[in-house]
Amino acid sequence: MNVAMNPAPAAARRSPIHDALEARGAEWRDVNGTTFAVRLRDEPAGDDIPAAALCDLSGLNQLGVKGPDAANWLSTAGVDVPADLYESRPLPSGGRVVRFGAHEFFLEDGIAGSKASELSEQLGFGAEQVYRVEHQDATFLLTGPRSLDVMAQTCGIDFREANGGRAIFTRVAGVSCALLPETIADQQAFRLWLDPSYAPYLWEELVVIVESLGGHVVGAGRLFPDLPA
Amino acid sequence: MKILNCPINGPRPLQEFHFGGELRPNPLDRKDGADADWADYVFNRDGEPGVKREWWYHIPSGTWFIAERDNVTDQFQRTYLYGAEQTDG
């Protein structure tokens, strides 16, 4: 018996907290093969960053590489390779690369860049002495004047003295995270990478704390007005 | 808050760590690894008071290392990566 089948839809990454954002009336936009919540129903009007802003960026493309020739392979591909453990450097078209070990690197595209996804296609199943490390991490971005207070309530590290641009492996509300302090629109910001299976729990916890401090959950469009249409 | 110094990640609260047991030589490393050695390795532990060398694991980063801990005072004396005890403090 012949059964007519429709072709499967193109694979698209979906945030592990997609449903939580959907419940907040997310306005979705497809960017680089994934969907971002660009605006939420209850966001305050205007473009200002609230006291604390929590944003889901789990749609960003990621790539992990390791192996004795990984640094050389990245360098040949035009990536500014971080020299020290946990150091991060910007990728050519936006995004960042972080050194996770002596021979291990993690790359994540920026909101508009595609270097990590290009390198992922180029690497395929791996090259000689360069091996793929699968990453499907959730990415949360916390920013705003009171973001430090959120971290003080959830983490044992004193981030007032944290060195921007260096990744920190720690626990946030009991969840193991890689955390990158950075600056967005002149505001202190923290990028959190974590196992997606813990993402709904951590998101829920952070939302409660952010909102108790007068902050809001925001869409990516508020923090990144240049989000591609 | 009790703090433990990870040789890779620095001082962190103890909640970020997992205890991995005392560092003990594997019977396979002994030339005469007989049944008695294995029985000792599997069933016996050294509970004598003093400074013990122990495995500890930093959970967020996946780092195993050695900590020297006085099991009388429960004070950590120093930590280092396995095999690096001559150089790290």
Coordinates of N, CA and C in Angstrom, one line a residue, chain A residues 85-86 155-157 168-171 176-177, chain B residues 8-9 12-13 15-16 58-61 63:
Chain A
L85 N 42.6 29.3 29.9 CA 41.5 28.6 30.3 C 40.4 29.5 30.7
Y86 N 39.1 29.3 30.2 CA 37.9 30.1 30.5 C 37.9 31.5 29.9
C155 N 23.7 32.5 43.9 CA 25.0 31.9 43.6 C 26.0 32.3 44.7
G156 N 27.0 31.5 44.9 CA 28.0 31.7 45.9 C 29.2 32.6 45.5
I157 N 29.2 33.1 44.3 CA 30.3 33.9 43.8 C 30.0 35.4 44.0
I168 N 32.9 31.3 34.2 CA 32.9 30.8 35.5 C 32.0 29.6 35.6
F169 N 32.5 28.5 36.1 CA 31.6 27.3 36.2 C 31.2 27.3 37.7
T170 N 29.9 27.4 37.9 CA 29.4 27.5 39.3 C 28.0 26.9 39.3
R171 N 27.3 27.1 40.4 CA 25.9 26.7 40.5 C 25.1 27.9 40.8
S176 N 24.1 23.5 37.9 CA 25.4 23.7 37.3 C 25.3 24.6 36.1
C177 N 26.1 25.6 36.0 CA 26.0 26.5 34.9 C 27.5 27.0 34.5
Chain B
I8 N 41.5 24.2 39.9 CA 41.2 24.9 38.6 C 40.3 26.1 38.7
N9 N 39.3 26.0 39.5 CA 38.2 27.1 39.5 C 38.3 28.0 40.7
R12 N 35.4 27.8 46.3 CA 34.0 27.7 46.0 C 33.3 27.1 47.2
P13 N 32.0 27.4 47.4 CA 31.2 26.8 48.5 C 31.2 25.3 48.4
Q15 N 29.0 23.2 48.7 CA 27.8 22.7 48.0 C 28.1 22.4 46.5
E16 N 29.2 23.0 46.0 CA 29.6 22.8 44.6 C 30.4 21.5 44.4
H58 N 34.6 18.8 41.6 CA 33.8 20.1 41.4 C 32.8 19.9 40.3
I59 N 31.5 19.9 40.8 CA 30.4 19.4 39.9 C 30.2 20.3 38.7
P60 N 30.1 21.6 38.8 CA 29.8 22.4 37.6 C 30.8 22.3 36.5
S61 N 32.1 22.1 36.9 CA 33.1 22.1 35.8 C 33.6 20.7 35.5
T63 N 35.6 18.7 37.4 CA 37.0 18.6 37.8 C 37.2 17.7 39.0

